[in-house]
């Protein structure tokens, strides 16, 4: 399956039609936070709340949407179909002949709070879930993105952590350390926070 990740400026233009919160996620979110690119990316991730999932379909009605049905099977995401918990990733492309351009990730919420899929006791006000880059692109808060990357870390996750660590303020460090302690009690990043 071929990927040709959409540039962030294109994603921002496409998602400007979405009338619900959305954030650039993954490694691109870390780069937006640190203010510069520092590694290659195989895809581009956009996080939306599960409750708002149909808003992305409506904003890009001519695109193809494919749900990643665990344990890794892609299937068409039909218009107006509500994806249940457990189906958290959707691959998107402008047509059947085009490469994949955007991966939409679905996260949980409860009222005005984001709720971690890994530990439902970990919550955060949705209005504090992200930040906005100098170029006006919303991205997932750095400490929340690092929390997401902390599970089964890969070399690129370690690289993202190392790049982001110097820009984390004390409150962000505390939040991330508490989140890591809640999910595992231990993590190699805790000593550096």
PDB file of C-alpha atoms in Angstrom:
ATOM      1  CA  UNK A   1       0.000   0.000   0.000  1.00  0.00           C
ATOM      2  CA  UNK A   2       1.544   3.229  -1.165  1.00  0.00           C
ATOM      3  CA  UNK A   3       1.681   6.319   1.015  1.00  0.00           C
ATOM      4  CA  UNK A   4       2.359   9.861  -0.163  1.00  0.00           C
ATOM      5  CA  UNK A   5       1.658  11.881   2.984  1.00  0.00           C
ATOM      6  CA  UNK A   6      -0.103  15.171   2.372  1.00  0.00           C
ATOM      7  CA  UNK A   7       1.958  18.227   3.340  1.00  0.00           C
ATOM      8  CA  UNK A   8       0.766  19.866   6.559  1.00  0.00           C
ATOM      9  CA  UNK A   9      -0.375  22.957   4.668  1.00  0.00           C
ATOM     10  CA  UNK A  10      -2.640  20.764   2.505  1.00  0.00           C
ATOM     11  CA  UNK A  11      -4.004  18.955   5.572  1.00  0.00           C
ATOM     12  CA  UNK A  12      -4.741  22.296   7.234  1.00  0.00           C
ATOM     13  CA  UNK A  13      -6.571  23.516   4.132  1.00  0.00           C
ATOM     14  CA  UNK A  14      -8.604  20.312   3.814  1.00  0.00           C
ATOM     15  CA  UNK A  15      -9.465  20.168   7.507  1.00  0.00           C
ATOM     16  CA  UNK A  16     -10.358  23.857   7.684  1.00  0.00           C
ATOM     17  CA  UNK A  17     -13.772  22.636   6.487  1.00  0.00           C
ATOM     18  CA  UNK A  18     -14.166  20.479   9.622  1.00  0.00           C
ATOM     19  CA  UNK A  19     -16.250  22.379  12.161  1.00  0.00           C
ATOM     20  CA  UNK A  20     -15.136  20.305  15.148  1.00  0.00           C
ATOM     21  CA  UNK A  21     -11.756  20.160  16.923  1.00  0.00           C
ATOM     22  CA  UNK A  22      -8.911  18.370  15.155  1.00  0.00           C
ATOM     23  CA  UNK A  23      -5.174  18.260  15.697  1.00  0.00           C
ATOM     24  CA  UNK A  24      -2.092  17.176  13.760  1.00  0.00           C
ATOM     25  CA  UNK A  25      -0.718  14.196  15.699  1.00  0.00           C
ATOM     26  CA  UNK A  26       2.249  11.842  15.591  1.00  0.00           C
ATOM     27  CA  UNK A  27       5.756  12.943  14.760  1.00  0.00           C
ATOM     28  CA  UNK A  28       4.504  15.976  12.875  1.00  0.00           C
ATOM     29  CA  UNK A  29       2.922  17.272  16.111  1.00  0.00           C
ATOM     30  CA  UNK A  30       6.311  17.061  17.815  1.00  0.00           C
ATOM     31  CA  UNK A  31       7.957  18.939  14.938  1.00  0.00           C
ATOM     32  CA  UNK A  32       5.302  21.664  15.084  1.00  0.00           C
ATOM     33  CA  UNK A  33       5.978  22.005  18.813  1.00  0.00           C
ATOM     34  CA  UNK A  34       9.767  22.234  18.458  1.00  0.00           C
ATOM     35  CA  UNK A  35       9.467  24.538  15.462  1.00  0.00           C
ATOM     36  CA  UNK A  36      11.350  22.577  12.819  1.00  0.00           C
ATOM     37  CA  UNK A  37      11.466  19.264  10.966  1.00  0.00           C
ATOM     38  CA  UNK A  38      14.090  16.783  12.135  1.00  0.00           C
ATOM     39  CA  UNK A  39      13.134  13.386  10.657  1.00  0.00           C
ATOM     40  CA  UNK A  40      11.315  11.631   7.815  1.00  0.00           C
ATOM     41  CA  UNK A  41       7.654  10.649   8.123  1.00  0.00           C
ATOM     42  CA  UNK A  42       5.892   7.710   6.485  1.00  0.00           C
ATOM     43  CA  UNK A  43       2.444   9.247   7.002  1.00  0.00           C
ATOM     44  CA  UNK A  44       0.600  12.224   8.441  1.00  0.00           C
ATOM     45  CA  UNK A  45      -1.788  11.735  11.364  1.00  0.00           C
ATOM     46  CA  UNK A  46      -4.816  13.823  12.284  1.00  0.00           C
ATOM     47  CA  UNK A  47      -6.579  13.252  15.586  1.00  0.00           C
ATOM     48  CA  UNK A  48     -10.322  13.804  15.934  1.00  0.00           C
ATOM     49  CA  UNK A  49     -12.653  12.832  18.727  1.00  0.00           C
ATOM     50  CA  UNK A  50     -14.704   9.724  18.030  1.00  0.00           C
ATOM     51  CA  UNK A  51     -17.890  11.709  18.635  1.00  0.00           C
ATOM     52  CA  UNK A  52     -16.910  14.024  15.745  1.00  0.00           C
ATOM     53  CA  UNK A  53     -15.854  11.311  13.286  1.00  0.00           C
ATOM     54  CA  UNK A  54     -18.591  11.957  10.734  1.00  0.00           C
ATOM     55  CA  UNK A  55     -17.543  15.604  10.442  1.00  0.00           C
ATOM     56  CA  UNK A  56     -14.378  14.565   8.588  1.00  0.00           C
ATOM     57  CA  UNK A  57     -16.345  12.447   6.125  1.00  0.00           C
ATOM     58  CA  UNK A  58     -18.715  15.346   5.522  1.00  0.00           C
ATOM     59  CA  UNK A  59     -15.857  17.819   5.026  1.00  0.00           C
ATOM     60  CA  UNK A  60     -14.152  15.584   2.430  1.00  0.00           C
ATOM     61  CA  UNK A  61     -17.102  13.807   0.790  1.00  0.00           C
ATOM     62  CA  UNK A  62     -15.243  12.837  -2.396  1.00  0.00           C
ATOM     63  CA  UNK A  63     -12.391  11.100  -0.568  1.00  0.00           C
ATOM     64  CA  UNK A  64     -12.076   7.365   0.034  1.00  0.00           C
ATOM     65  CA  UNK A  65     -12.140   6.351   3.694  1.00  0.00           C
ATOM     66  CA  UNK A  66     -10.869   2.965   4.886  1.00  0.00           C
ATOM     67  CA  UNK A  67     -11.220   1.803   8.489  1.00  0.00           C
ATOM     68  CA  UNK A  68      -8.362  -0.198   9.966  1.00  0.00           C
ATOM     69  CA  UNK A  69     -10.370  -3.020  11.505  1.00  0.00           C
ATOM     70  CA  UNK A  70      -8.260  -4.801  14.118  1.00  0.00           C
ATOM     71  CA  UNK A  71      -6.091  -6.767  13.791  1.00  0.00           C
ATOM     72  CA  UNK A  72      -5.019  -4.803  10.726  1.00  0.00           C
ATOM     73  CA  UNK A  73      -7.549  -5.305   7.958  1.00  0.00           C
ATOM     74  CA  UNK A  74      -8.586  -2.292   5.898  1.00  0.00           C
ATOM     75  CA  UNK A  75     -12.221  -2.079   4.917  1.00  0.00           C
ATOM     76  CA  UNK A  76     -14.277   0.725   3.377  1.00  0.00           C
ATOM     77  CA  UNK A  77     -15.735   3.168   5.887  1.00  0.00           C
ATOM     78  CA  UNK A  78     -19.195   3.735   4.526  1.00  0.00           C
ATOM     79  CA  UNK A  79     -20.693   7.249   4.507  1.00  0.00           C
ATOM     80  CA  UNK A  80     -22.487   8.000   7.803  1.00  0.00           C
ATOM     81  CA  UNK A  81     -21.231   4.740   9.398  1.00  0.00           C
ATOM     82  CA  UNK A  82     -20.293   5.326  13.044  1.00  0.00           C
ATOM     83  CA  UNK A  83     -17.104   3.468  13.897  1.00  0.00           C
ATOM     84  CA  UNK A  84     -17.209   1.858  17.354  1.00  0.00           C
ATOM     85  CA  UNK A  85     -14.452   1.898  19.970  1.00  0.00           C
ATOM     86  CA  UNK A  86     -11.654  -0.425  18.925  1.00  0.00           C
ATOM     87  CA  UNK A  87     -11.569   0.928  15.390  1.00  0.00           C
ATOM     88  CA  UNK A  88      -9.279   3.869  15.949  1.00  0.00           C
ATOM     89  CA  UNK A  89      -7.534   4.472  12.608  1.00  0.00           C
ATOM     90  CA  UNK A  90      -8.853   5.467   9.210  1.00  0.00           C
ATOM     91  CA  UNK A  91      -6.746   5.716   6.070  1.00  0.00           C
ATOM     92  CA  UNK A  92      -7.779   8.360   3.543  1.00  0.00           C
ATOM     93  CA  UNK A  93      -7.053   9.135  -0.080  1.00  0.00           C
ATOM     94  CA  UNK A  94      -8.683  11.328  -2.723  1.00  0.00           C
ATOM     95  CA  UNK A  95      -9.482   8.394  -5.063  1.00  0.00           C
ATOM     96  CA  UNK A  96      -8.948   4.677  -5.562  1.00  0.00           C
ATOM     97  CA  UNK A  97      -6.037   5.393  -7.922  1.00  0.00           C
ATOM     98  CA  UNK A  98      -4.314   7.773  -5.490  1.00  0.00           C
ATOM     99  CA  UNK A  99      -1.864   6.824  -2.735  1.00  0.00           C
ATOM    100  CA  UNK A 100      -2.908   7.134   0.903  1.00  0.00           C
ATOM    101  CA  UNK A 101      -2.557  10.762   2.007  1.00  0.00           C
ATOM    102  CA  UNK A 102      -3.864  11.103   5.586  1.00  0.00           C
ATOM    103  CA  UNK A 103      -4.415   8.827   8.568  1.00  0.00           C
ATOM    104  CA  UNK A 104      -7.255   9.922  10.854  1.00  0.00           C
ATOM    105  CA  UNK A 105      -7.013   8.679  14.421  1.00  0.00           C
ATOM    106  CA  UNK A 106     -10.091   8.548  16.645  1.00  0.00           C
ATOM    107  CA  UNK A 107      -9.854   9.226  20.363  1.00  0.00           C
ATOM    108  CA  UNK A 108     -12.416   9.083  23.114  1.00  0.00           C
ATOM    109  CA  UNK A 109     -14.125  11.880  25.012  1.00  0.00           C
ATOM    110  CA  UNK A 110     -16.622  12.373  27.797  1.00  0.00           C
ATOM    111  CA  UNK A 111     -18.376  15.728  27.877  1.00  0.00           C
ATOM    112  CA  UNK A 112     -15.674  18.392  27.777  1.00  0.00           C
ATOM    113  CA  UNK A 113     -12.856  15.914  28.477  1.00  0.00           C
ATOM    114  CA  UNK A 114     -10.567  13.863  26.296  1.00  0.00           C
ATOM    115  CA  UNK A 115     -10.271  10.323  27.702  1.00  0.00           C
ATOM    116  CA  UNK A 116      -7.225   8.120  27.148  1.00  0.00           C
ATOM    117  CA  UNK A 117      -7.991   4.844  25.380  1.00  0.00           C
ATOM    118  CA  UNK A 118      -5.160   3.201  27.334  1.00  0.00           C
ATOM    119  CA  UNK A 119      -6.335   4.322  30.764  1.00  0.00           C
ATOM    120  CA  UNK A 120      -9.814   5.898  31.021  1.00  0.00           C
ATOM    121  CA  UNK A 121      -8.892   7.513  34.344  1.00  0.00           C
ATOM    122  CA  UNK A 122      -6.463   9.739  32.444  1.00  0.00           C
ATOM    123  CA  UNK A 123      -8.416  12.751  31.210  1.00  0.00           C
ATOM    124  CA  UNK A 124      -7.783  16.267  30.028  1.00  0.00           C
ATOM    125  CA  UNK A 125     -10.008  19.177  29.119  1.00  0.00           C
ATOM    126  CA  UNK A 126     -10.510  19.158  25.357  1.00  0.00           C
ATOM    127  CA  UNK A 127      -9.747  22.871  25.186  1.00  0.00           C
ATOM    128  CA  UNK A 128      -6.279  22.057  26.615  1.00  0.00           C
ATOM    129  CA  UNK A 129      -5.624  19.068  24.354  1.00  0.00           C
ATOM    130  CA  UNK A 130      -3.681  20.963  21.732  1.00  0.00           C
ATOM    131  CA  UNK A 131      -1.767  24.022  20.703  1.00  0.00           C
ATOM    132  CA  UNK A 132      -1.502  26.053  17.512  1.00  0.00           C
ATOM    133  CA  UNK A 133       1.714  26.400  15.510  1.00  0.00           C
ATOM    134  CA  UNK A 134       3.158  29.722  14.410  1.00  0.00           C
ATOM    135  CA  UNK A 135       1.633  28.946  11.016  1.00  0.00           C
ATOM    136  CA  UNK A 136      -1.847  28.467  12.508  1.00  0.00           C
ATOM    137  CA  UNK A 137      -1.974  24.657  12.376  1.00  0.00           C
ATOM    138  CA  UNK A 138      -3.538  22.941  15.414  1.00  0.00           C
ATOM    139  CA  UNK A 139      -1.483  20.108  16.866  1.00  0.00           C
ATOM    140  CA  UNK A 140      -1.781  17.698  19.760  1.00  0.00           C
ATOM    141  CA  UNK A 141      -0.184  18.967  22.978  1.00  0.00           C
ATOM    142  CA  UNK A 142       3.396  17.748  23.143  1.00  0.00           C
ATOM    143  CA  UNK A 143       3.049  15.918  26.451  1.00  0.00           C
ATOM    144  CA  UNK A 144      -0.110  14.144  25.256  1.00  0.00           C
ATOM    145  CA  UNK A 145       1.578  13.127  22.014  1.00  0.00           C
ATOM    146  CA  UNK A 146       4.594  11.813  23.895  1.00  0.00           C
ATOM    147  CA  UNK A 147       2.257   9.833  26.160  1.00  0.00           C
ATOM    148  CA  UNK A 148       0.755   8.242  23.025  1.00  0.00           C
ATOM    149  CA  UNK A 149       4.236   7.451  21.704  1.00  0.00           C
ATOM    150  CA  UNK A 150       5.402   5.944  25.021  1.00  0.00           C
ATOM    151  CA  UNK A 151       3.829   2.562  24.405  1.00  0.00           C
ATOM    152  CA  UNK A 152       6.235   0.111  22.752  1.00  0.00           C
ATOM    153  CA  UNK A 153       8.643   2.866  21.806  1.00  0.00           C
ATOM    154  CA  UNK A 154      10.413   2.652  18.485  1.00  0.00           C
ATOM    155  CA  UNK A 155      13.576   4.523  17.473  1.00  0.00           C
ATOM    156  CA  UNK A 156      11.501   7.351  15.964  1.00  0.00           C
ATOM    157  CA  UNK A 157       9.567   7.721  19.249  1.00  0.00           C
ATOM    158  CA  UNK A 158      12.851   8.006  21.145  1.00  0.00           C
ATOM    159  CA  UNK A 159      14.002  10.605  18.631  1.00  0.00           C
ATOM    160  CA  UNK A 160      10.759  12.562  19.100  1.00  0.00           C
ATOM    161  CA  UNK A 161      11.100  12.406  22.895  1.00  0.00           C
ATOM    162  CA  UNK A 162      14.692  13.664  22.749  1.00  0.00           C
ATOM    163  CA  UNK A 163      13.705  16.550  20.459  1.00  0.00           C
ATOM    164  CA  UNK A 164      10.698  17.547  22.574  1.00  0.00           C
ATOM    165  CA  UNK A 165      12.230  17.206  26.032  1.00  0.00           C
ATOM    166  CA  UNK A 166      14.017  20.601  26.015  1.00  0.00           C
ATOM    167  CA  UNK A 167      10.797  22.495  25.198  1.00  0.00           C
ATOM    168  CA  UNK A 168       8.610  20.847  27.861  1.00  0.00           C
ATOM    169  CA  UNK A 169       7.823  23.177  30.742  1.00  0.00           C
ATOM    170  CA  UNK A 170       7.482  21.941  34.320  1.00  0.00           C
ATOM    171  CA  UNK A 171       3.704  21.422  34.082  1.00  0.00           C
ATOM    172  CA  UNK A 172       4.053  19.388  30.870  1.00  0.00           C
ATOM    173  CA  UNK A 173       6.792  17.259  32.425  1.00  0.00           C
ATOM    174  CA  UNK A 174       4.658  16.603  35.517  1.00  0.00           C
ATOM    175  CA  UNK A 175       1.623  15.657  33.411  1.00  0.00           C
ATOM    176  CA  UNK A 176       3.634  13.253  31.256  1.00  0.00           C
ATOM    177  CA  UNK A 177       5.385  11.685  34.255  1.00  0.00           C
ATOM    178  CA  UNK A 178       2.050  11.137  36.022  1.00  0.00           C
ATOM    179  CA  UNK A 179       0.527   9.652  32.857  1.00  0.00           C
ATOM    180  CA  UNK A 180       3.474   7.266  32.422  1.00  0.00           C
ATOM    181  CA  UNK A 181       3.251   6.180  36.061  1.00  0.00           C
ATOM    182  CA  UNK A 182      -0.476   5.489  35.693  1.00  0.00           C
ATOM    183  CA  UNK A 183      -0.081   3.176  32.713  1.00  0.00           C
ATOM    184  CA  UNK A 184       2.990   1.243  33.714  1.00  0.00           C
ATOM    185  CA  UNK A 185       4.507   2.457  36.952  1.00  0.00           C
ATOM    186  CA  UNK A 186       7.840   2.469  35.148  1.00  0.00           C
ATOM    187  CA  UNK A 187       9.147   3.885  31.925  1.00  0.00           C
ATOM    188  CA  UNK A 188      12.627   4.699  30.641  1.00  0.00           C
ATOM    189  CA  UNK A 189      11.568   8.315  30.068  1.00  0.00           C
ATOM    190  CA  UNK A 190      10.685   8.950  33.713  1.00  0.00           C
ATOM    191  CA  UNK A 191      14.324   9.398  34.739  1.00  0.00           C
ATOM    192  CA  UNK A 192      14.711  12.191  32.208  1.00  0.00           C
ATOM    193  CA  UNK A 193      11.531  14.050  33.117  1.00  0.00           C
TER     194      UNK A 193
END
